Coordinates of C-alpha atoms in Angstrom, one line a residue:
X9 CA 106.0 84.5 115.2
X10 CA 106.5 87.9 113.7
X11 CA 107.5 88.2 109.9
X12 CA 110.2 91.4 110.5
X13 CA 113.0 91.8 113.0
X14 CA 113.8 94.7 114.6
X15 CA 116.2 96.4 112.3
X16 CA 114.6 96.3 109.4
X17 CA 111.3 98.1 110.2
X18 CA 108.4 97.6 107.6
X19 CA 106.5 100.7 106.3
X20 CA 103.0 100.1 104.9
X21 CA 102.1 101.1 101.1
X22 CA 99.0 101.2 101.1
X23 CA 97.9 102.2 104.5
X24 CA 96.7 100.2 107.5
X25 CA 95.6 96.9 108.0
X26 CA 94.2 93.9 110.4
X27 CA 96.4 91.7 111.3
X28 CA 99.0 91.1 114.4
X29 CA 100.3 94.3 114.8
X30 CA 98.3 97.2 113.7
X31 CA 100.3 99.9 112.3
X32 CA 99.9 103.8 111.1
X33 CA 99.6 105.0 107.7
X34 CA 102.9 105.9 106.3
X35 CA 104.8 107.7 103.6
X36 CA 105.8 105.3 100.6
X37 CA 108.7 103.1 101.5
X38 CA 110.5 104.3 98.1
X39 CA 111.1 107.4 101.2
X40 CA 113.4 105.1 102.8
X41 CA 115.1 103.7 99.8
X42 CA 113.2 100.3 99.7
X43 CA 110.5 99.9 98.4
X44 CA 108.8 96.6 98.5
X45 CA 108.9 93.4 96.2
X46 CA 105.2 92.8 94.8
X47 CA 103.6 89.5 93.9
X48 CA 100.8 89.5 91.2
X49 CA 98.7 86.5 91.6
X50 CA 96.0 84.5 93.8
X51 CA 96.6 82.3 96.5
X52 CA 95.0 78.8 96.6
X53 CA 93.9 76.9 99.2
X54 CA 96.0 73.9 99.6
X55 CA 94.4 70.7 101.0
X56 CA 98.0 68.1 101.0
X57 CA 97.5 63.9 101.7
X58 CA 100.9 62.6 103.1
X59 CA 101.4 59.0 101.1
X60 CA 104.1 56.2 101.6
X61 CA 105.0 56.6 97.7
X62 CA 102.7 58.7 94.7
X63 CA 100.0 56.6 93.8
X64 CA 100.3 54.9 89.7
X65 CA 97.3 55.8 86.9
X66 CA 94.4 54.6 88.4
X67 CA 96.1 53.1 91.5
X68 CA 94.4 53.4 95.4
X69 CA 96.4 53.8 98.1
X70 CA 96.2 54.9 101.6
X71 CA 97.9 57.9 103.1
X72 CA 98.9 58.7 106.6
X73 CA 98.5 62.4 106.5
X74 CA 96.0 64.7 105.8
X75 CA 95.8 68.8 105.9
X76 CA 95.1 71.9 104.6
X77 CA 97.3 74.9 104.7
X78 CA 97.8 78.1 102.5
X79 CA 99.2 78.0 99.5
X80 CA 99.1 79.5 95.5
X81 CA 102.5 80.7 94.0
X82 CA 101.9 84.6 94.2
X83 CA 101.0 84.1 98.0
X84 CA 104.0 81.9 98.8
X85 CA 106.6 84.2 97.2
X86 CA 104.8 87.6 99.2
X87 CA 104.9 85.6 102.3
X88 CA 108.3 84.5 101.8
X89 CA 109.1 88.0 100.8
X90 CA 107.5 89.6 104.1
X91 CA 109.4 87.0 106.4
X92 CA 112.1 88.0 105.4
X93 CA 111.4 91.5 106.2
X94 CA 109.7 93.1 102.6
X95 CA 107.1 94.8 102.7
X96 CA 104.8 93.1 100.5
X97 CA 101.1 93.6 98.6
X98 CA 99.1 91.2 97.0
X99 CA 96.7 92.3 93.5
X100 CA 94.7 89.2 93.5
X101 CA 91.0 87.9 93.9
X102 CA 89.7 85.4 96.2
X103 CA 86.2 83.8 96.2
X104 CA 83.7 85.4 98.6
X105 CA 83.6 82.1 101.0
X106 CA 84.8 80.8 103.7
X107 CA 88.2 79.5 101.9
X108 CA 89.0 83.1 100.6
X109 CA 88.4 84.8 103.8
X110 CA 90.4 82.7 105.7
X111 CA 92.6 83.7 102.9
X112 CA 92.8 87.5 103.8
X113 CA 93.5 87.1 107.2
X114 CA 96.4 84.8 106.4
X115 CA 97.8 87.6 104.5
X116 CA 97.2 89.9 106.9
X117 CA 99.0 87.8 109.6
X118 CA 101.8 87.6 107.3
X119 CA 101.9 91.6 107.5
X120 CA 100.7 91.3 103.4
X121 CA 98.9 94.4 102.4
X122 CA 95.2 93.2 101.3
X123 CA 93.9 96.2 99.8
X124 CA 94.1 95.2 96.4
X125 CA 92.7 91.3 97.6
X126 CA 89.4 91.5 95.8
X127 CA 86.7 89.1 96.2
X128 CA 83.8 88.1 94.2
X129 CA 81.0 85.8 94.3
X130 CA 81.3 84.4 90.4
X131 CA 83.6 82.2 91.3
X132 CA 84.9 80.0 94.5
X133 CA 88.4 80.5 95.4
X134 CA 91.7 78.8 93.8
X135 CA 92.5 75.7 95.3
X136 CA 95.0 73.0 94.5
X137 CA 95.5 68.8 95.5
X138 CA 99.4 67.9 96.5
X139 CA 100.4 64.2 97.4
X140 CA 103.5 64.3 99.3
X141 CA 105.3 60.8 99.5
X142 CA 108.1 60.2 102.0
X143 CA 110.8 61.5 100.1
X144 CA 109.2 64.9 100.0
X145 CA 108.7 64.7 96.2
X146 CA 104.7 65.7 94.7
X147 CA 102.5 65.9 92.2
X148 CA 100.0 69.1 92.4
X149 CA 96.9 69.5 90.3
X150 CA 95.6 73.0 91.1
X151 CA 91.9 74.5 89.8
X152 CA 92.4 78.6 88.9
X153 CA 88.9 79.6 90.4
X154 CA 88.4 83.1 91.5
X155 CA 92.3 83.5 89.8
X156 CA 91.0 83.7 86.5
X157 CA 88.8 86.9 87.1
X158 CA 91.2 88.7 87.9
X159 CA 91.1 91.4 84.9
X160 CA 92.9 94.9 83.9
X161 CA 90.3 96.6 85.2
X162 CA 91.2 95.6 88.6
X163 CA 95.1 96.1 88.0
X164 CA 94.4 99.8 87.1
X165 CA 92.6 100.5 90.3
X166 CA 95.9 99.0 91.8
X167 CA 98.3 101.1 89.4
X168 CA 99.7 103.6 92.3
X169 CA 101.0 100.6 94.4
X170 CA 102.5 98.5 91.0
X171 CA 104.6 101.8 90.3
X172 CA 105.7 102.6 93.2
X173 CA 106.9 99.3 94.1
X174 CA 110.7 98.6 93.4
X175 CA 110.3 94.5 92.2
X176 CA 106.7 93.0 91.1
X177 CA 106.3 89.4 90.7
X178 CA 103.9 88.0 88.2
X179 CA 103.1 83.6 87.5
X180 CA 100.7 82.5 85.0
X181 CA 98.1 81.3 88.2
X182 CA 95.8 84.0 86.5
X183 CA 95.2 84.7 82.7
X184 CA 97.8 85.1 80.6
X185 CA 96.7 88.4 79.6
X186 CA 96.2 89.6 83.1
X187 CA 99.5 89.0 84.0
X188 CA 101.0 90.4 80.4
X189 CA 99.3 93.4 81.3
X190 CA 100.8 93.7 85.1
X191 CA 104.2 93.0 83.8
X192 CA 103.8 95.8 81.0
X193 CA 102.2 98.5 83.8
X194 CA 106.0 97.6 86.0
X195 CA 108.1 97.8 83.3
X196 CA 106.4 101.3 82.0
X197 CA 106.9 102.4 85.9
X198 CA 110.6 101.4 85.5
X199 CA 109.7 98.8 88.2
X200 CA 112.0 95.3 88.2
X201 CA 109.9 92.3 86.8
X202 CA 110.6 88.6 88.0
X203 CA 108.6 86.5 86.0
X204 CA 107.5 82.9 87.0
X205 CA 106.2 81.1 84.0
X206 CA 104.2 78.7 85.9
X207 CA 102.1 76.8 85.4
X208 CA 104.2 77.0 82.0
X209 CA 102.5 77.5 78.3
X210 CA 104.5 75.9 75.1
X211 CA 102.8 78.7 73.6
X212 CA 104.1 81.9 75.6
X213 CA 103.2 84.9 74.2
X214 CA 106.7 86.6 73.3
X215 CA 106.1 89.9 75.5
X216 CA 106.6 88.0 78.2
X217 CA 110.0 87.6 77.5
X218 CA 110.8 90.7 76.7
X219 CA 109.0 92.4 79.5
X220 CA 110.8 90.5 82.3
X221 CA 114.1 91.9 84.0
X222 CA 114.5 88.5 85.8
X223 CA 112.9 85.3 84.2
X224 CA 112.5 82.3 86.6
X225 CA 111.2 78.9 86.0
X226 CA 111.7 75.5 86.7
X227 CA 113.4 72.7 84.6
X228 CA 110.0 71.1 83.8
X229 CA 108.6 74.5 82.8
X230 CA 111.7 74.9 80.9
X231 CA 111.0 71.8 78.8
X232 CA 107.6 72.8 78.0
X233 CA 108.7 76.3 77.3
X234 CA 111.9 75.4 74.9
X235 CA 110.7 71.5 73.7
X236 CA 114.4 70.9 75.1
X237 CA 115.0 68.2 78.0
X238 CA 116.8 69.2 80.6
X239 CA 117.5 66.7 83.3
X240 CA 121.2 68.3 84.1
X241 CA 123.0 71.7 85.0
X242 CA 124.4 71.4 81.1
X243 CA 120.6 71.1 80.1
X244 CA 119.3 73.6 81.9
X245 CA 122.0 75.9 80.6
X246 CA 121.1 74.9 77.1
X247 CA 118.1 76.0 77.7
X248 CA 118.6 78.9 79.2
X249 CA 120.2 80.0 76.2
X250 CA 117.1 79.3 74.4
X251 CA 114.8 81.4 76.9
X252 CA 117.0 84.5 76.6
X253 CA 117.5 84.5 72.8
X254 CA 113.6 85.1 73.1
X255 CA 114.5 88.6 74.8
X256 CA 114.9 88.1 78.4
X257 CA 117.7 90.1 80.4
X258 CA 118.3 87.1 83.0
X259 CA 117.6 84.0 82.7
X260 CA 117.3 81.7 85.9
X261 CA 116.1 78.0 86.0
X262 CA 116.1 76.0 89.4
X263 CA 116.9 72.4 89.9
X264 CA 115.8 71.8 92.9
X265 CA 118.8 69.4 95.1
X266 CA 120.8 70.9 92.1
X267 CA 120.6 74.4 93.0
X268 CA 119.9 76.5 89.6
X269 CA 121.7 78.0 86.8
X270 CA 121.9 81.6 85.6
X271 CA 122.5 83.4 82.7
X272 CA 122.1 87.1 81.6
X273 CA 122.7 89.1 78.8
X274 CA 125.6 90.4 80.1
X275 CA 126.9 87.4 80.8
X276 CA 125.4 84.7 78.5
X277 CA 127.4 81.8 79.4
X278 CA 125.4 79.7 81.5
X279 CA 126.9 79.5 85.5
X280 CA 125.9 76.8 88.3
X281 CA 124.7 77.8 91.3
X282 CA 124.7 74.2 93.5
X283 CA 123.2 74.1 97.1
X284 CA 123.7 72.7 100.0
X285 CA 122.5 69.1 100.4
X286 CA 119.8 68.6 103.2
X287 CA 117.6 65.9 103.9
X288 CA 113.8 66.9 102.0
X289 CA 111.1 66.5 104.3
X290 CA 108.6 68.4 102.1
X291 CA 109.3 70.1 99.0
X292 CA 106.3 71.7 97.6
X293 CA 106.7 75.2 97.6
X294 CA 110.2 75.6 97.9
X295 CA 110.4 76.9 94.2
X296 CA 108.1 79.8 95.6
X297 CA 110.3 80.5 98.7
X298 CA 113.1 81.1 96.3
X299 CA 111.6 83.1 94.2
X300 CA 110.1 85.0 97.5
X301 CA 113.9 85.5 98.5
X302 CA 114.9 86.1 95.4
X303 CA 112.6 89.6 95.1
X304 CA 113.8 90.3 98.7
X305 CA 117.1 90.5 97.8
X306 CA 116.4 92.5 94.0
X307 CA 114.5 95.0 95.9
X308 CA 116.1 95.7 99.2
X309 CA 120.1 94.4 98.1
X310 CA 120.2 95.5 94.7
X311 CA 124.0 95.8 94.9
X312 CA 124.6 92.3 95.5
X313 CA 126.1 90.4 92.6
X314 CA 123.2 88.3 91.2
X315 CA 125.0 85.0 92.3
X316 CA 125.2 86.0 95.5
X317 CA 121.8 86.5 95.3
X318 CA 120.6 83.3 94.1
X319 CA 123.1 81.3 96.7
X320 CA 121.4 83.5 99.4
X321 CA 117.7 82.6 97.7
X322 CA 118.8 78.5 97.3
X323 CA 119.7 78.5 101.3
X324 CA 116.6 79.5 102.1
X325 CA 115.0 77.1 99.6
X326 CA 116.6 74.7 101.2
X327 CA 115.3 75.5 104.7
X328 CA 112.2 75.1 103.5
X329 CA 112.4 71.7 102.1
X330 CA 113.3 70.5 105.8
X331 CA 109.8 71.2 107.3
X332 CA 106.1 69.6 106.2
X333 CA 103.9 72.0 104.3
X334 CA 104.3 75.1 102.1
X335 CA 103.9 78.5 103.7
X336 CA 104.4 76.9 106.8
X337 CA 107.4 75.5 106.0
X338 CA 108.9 79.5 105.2
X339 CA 111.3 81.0 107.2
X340 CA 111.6 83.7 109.1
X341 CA 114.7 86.3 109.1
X342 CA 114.8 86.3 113.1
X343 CA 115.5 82.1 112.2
X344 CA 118.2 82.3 109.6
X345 CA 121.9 83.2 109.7
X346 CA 122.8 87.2 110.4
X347 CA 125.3 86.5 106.9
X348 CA 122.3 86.3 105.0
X349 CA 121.3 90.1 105.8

């Protein structure tokens, strides 16, 4: 499958690369007037046991599934982001084994510049455990790895391709400080930050806040985040009021069946975005392929109103949810109705 259709004709950053089509060094796409959405993390590698129901505290249970497929949040969203038809790049670090080369060349497939996908041989790459039950629901415990050496030192040597880009996406999968300094290199460039707080931190540091154009997170990661509890579209607004006292321009937190809810501070009174009901065959990752879609449309729609936006971002969500596994589960453009372009 290809990740770009024919109209919409991707232009390399940051020069040429393996993958399934090899392509010519070209001018910036800024040239063209788009410029592509970056993600700023590390993927993981995501081994996923299919169970009848998640197993209780000390509870063993059989499964009737087993595999291992891509994953890691920053990965997701850039694949997402490049099947729809972005051209993306990746800042991130990968162990030097067999995991994180397999790593690269899933990028690559996906048409994902890996010229800023270091490797190193402190540490093994990222990986995370999912159980899936048959409602599609999960529980994910992920271990950072390679992630966490990720430093400033490597965003500098990346620092043409973060200001030239016209969104960067940053998630808390590598240090805190890593990403507070990626975030503060965008917004210095004049580039549009979205800002995925997860794995969420009670304790934040506030420049996050203040440093991101577009502030995402789940309703779990909003509880942590605001000590709220938010188990409705009223809650979520609630605390979405909290999140962009703290100095965010937009605040966005998805409910998953329940679509999201926006706010900005333009328009602080919180708005319900609902989606369409499907039935959930897997639903790990699907936060990631709306946040993927979500940077598509900031960097190469920008004159869409933001809620058209986010309904565009929730169908595709939603497609997702209807297929096993995470990246796998992504769509492509070529597969997805002509009104969403």
């Amino acid at each position: 499958m290809r990740a770009h259709s024919p109209d919409v004709p991707p232009r390399p950053l940051c020069g040429p690369r393996a993958g399934r089509r090899a392509r010519p060094r070209a001018a910036p796409s800024r040239a063209l007037g788009k410029a592509s959405p970056r993600c700023l993390t590390v993927p993981s590698s995501v081994p996923a046991p299919l169970t009848s129901r998640l197993p209780k505290t000390g509870e063993t249970i059989h499964g009737h599934k087993f595999f291992i497929g891509f994953g890691g949040k920053g990965a997701n969203q850039c694949v997402q982001a490049a099947r729809l038809g972005a051209t993306t790049s990746m800042v991130c670090k990968v162990g030097k084994d067999s995991f994180g080369n397999d790593y690269i060349e899933n990028l690559k497939q996906n048409d994902i510049s890996t010229e800023f996908t270091y490797q190193t041989k402190d540490a093994a790459t990222g990986t995370a455990s999912i159980i899936v039950n048959n409602e599609g629901q999960n529980i994910i415990v992920i271990v950072a790895g390679a992630n966490l050496l990720l430093n400033t030192e490597d965003l500098r040597a990346a620092a043409n391709v973060i200001s030239r880009a016209k969104v960067m996406v940053c998630q808390l999968e590598i240090t805190p400080a890593t990403s507070l300094e990626a975030l503060t290199m965008a917004h210095r460039s004049g580039v549009k930050t979205l800002f995925n707080p997860a794995p969420a931190i009670a304790d934040l540091d506030p420049r996050f806040y203040t440093l991101s154009d577009v502030f995402c997170c789940n309703e779990s990661e909003a509880e942590i985040l605001t000590g709220l509890t938010v188990n409705s579209a009223a809650d979520a607004g609630e605390a979405a009021l909290v999140l962009l006292r703290r100095g965010c321009q937009v605040v966005i937190i998805t409910l998953g069946a329940e679509g999201c809810v926006v706010l900005s501070q333009t328009e602080p009174e919180p708005k319900h975005i609902p989606t369409e009901k499907v039935k959930a065959v897997d639903t790990t990752g699907a936060g990631d392929s709306f946040v993927g879609a979500l940077a598509f449309y900031l960097a190469y729609y920008p004159n869409l109103s933001l809620e058209d936006m986010l309904k565009r971002s929730n169908f595709i969500a939603a497609v997702s949810v209807q297929a096993a596994g995470t990246q796998s589960s992504y769509p492509y453009k070529k597969d997805l109705p002509l009104t969403l372009f």
